[in-house]
Amino acid sequence: MGKKEKKKLGIKTSRYFTKTCHNCGNEYPNWFTQCPQCGTAWDDIQAKASVDEKTIKIVVRITEEDFNEYIDHLQLIFSGDQGKSWYQMEMKAETDYFIAEMADVPNGTVIIYYLEVYLENGVKHIENNDGNYFFYRVGVPSEETKEELSQSEAQMIQNNINGSDQEPKTIE
């Protein structure tokens, strides 16, 4: 009679109850809240991600009295890469305003945007702040954004806008 092979029971070893540090790669027990080698907290990455991104809401208050005609819909045309590429999304009509939301926009990003107003008679009006466009830096109050743009940054954005002749991509 020969030796019988042992059956594999699938018992998990202690290695399955450890975490790997995202900073230094050290493996440590899962009940530790910080890496013993470098001191990084296990939830450090998750905390940074939630702080670094925001959901942006652009609210526009516009009425039919401004155009003497009913508004069919509003399009928000925007760029998040300083005017190199453009996107468009339809703004949702609320009681007395229109709103658009952009999710997970990183802090510090400069959003450049303008509006296209489509009336029921088919006429399109563009509201682009007299060719200067609207700017918003994510994470900074909107009143301070225009003052915060440096002269070189504003010039670079203007050059990108002038050099971009592509049609905006539609976002649902």
PDB file of C-alpha atoms in Angstrom, residues 4 20 30 36-37 46 49 66-67 75 80 84 110 118 132 158 161 164-165:
ATOM      1  CA  LYS A   4      -2.220   8.369  -0.268  1.00  0.00           C
ATOM      2  CA  THR A  20      -0.285  45.741   1.282  1.00  0.00           C
ATOM      3  CA  ASN A  30      -5.214  43.784   8.352  1.00  0.00           C
ATOM      4  CA  PRO A  36       4.389  49.928  10.462  1.00  0.00           C
ATOM      5  CA  GLN A  37       7.190  50.668   8.001  1.00  0.00           C
ATOM      6  CA  GLN A  46      -9.638  57.042  -0.454  1.00  0.00           C
ATOM      7  CA  ALA A  49      -9.857  61.035  -3.851  1.00  0.00           C
ATOM      8  CA  ASP A  66     -35.234  88.245 -22.252  1.00  0.00           C
ATOM      9  CA  PHE A  67     -36.063  87.085 -25.803  1.00  0.00           C
ATOM     10  CA  GLN A  75     -26.985  73.930 -24.258  1.00  0.00           C
ATOM     11  CA  GLY A  80     -12.025  71.365 -18.963  1.00  0.00           C
ATOM     12  CA  LYS A  84      -8.319  72.416 -26.383  1.00  0.00           C
ATOM     13  CA  VAL A 110     -10.480  75.761 -14.962  1.00  0.00           C
ATOM     14  CA  TYR A 118     -32.515  77.756 -28.580  1.00  0.00           C
ATOM     15  CA  ASN A 132     -14.583  86.519 -23.209  1.00  0.00           C
ATOM     16  CA  GLN A 158      -7.565  82.498 -25.291  1.00  0.00           C
ATOM     17  CA  ILE A 161      -9.983  78.843 -27.839  1.00  0.00           C
ATOM     18  CA  SER A 164      -9.883  75.217 -31.668  1.00  0.00           C
ATOM     19  CA  ASP A 165     -12.354  74.873 -34.516  1.00  0.00           C
TER      20      ASP A 165
END
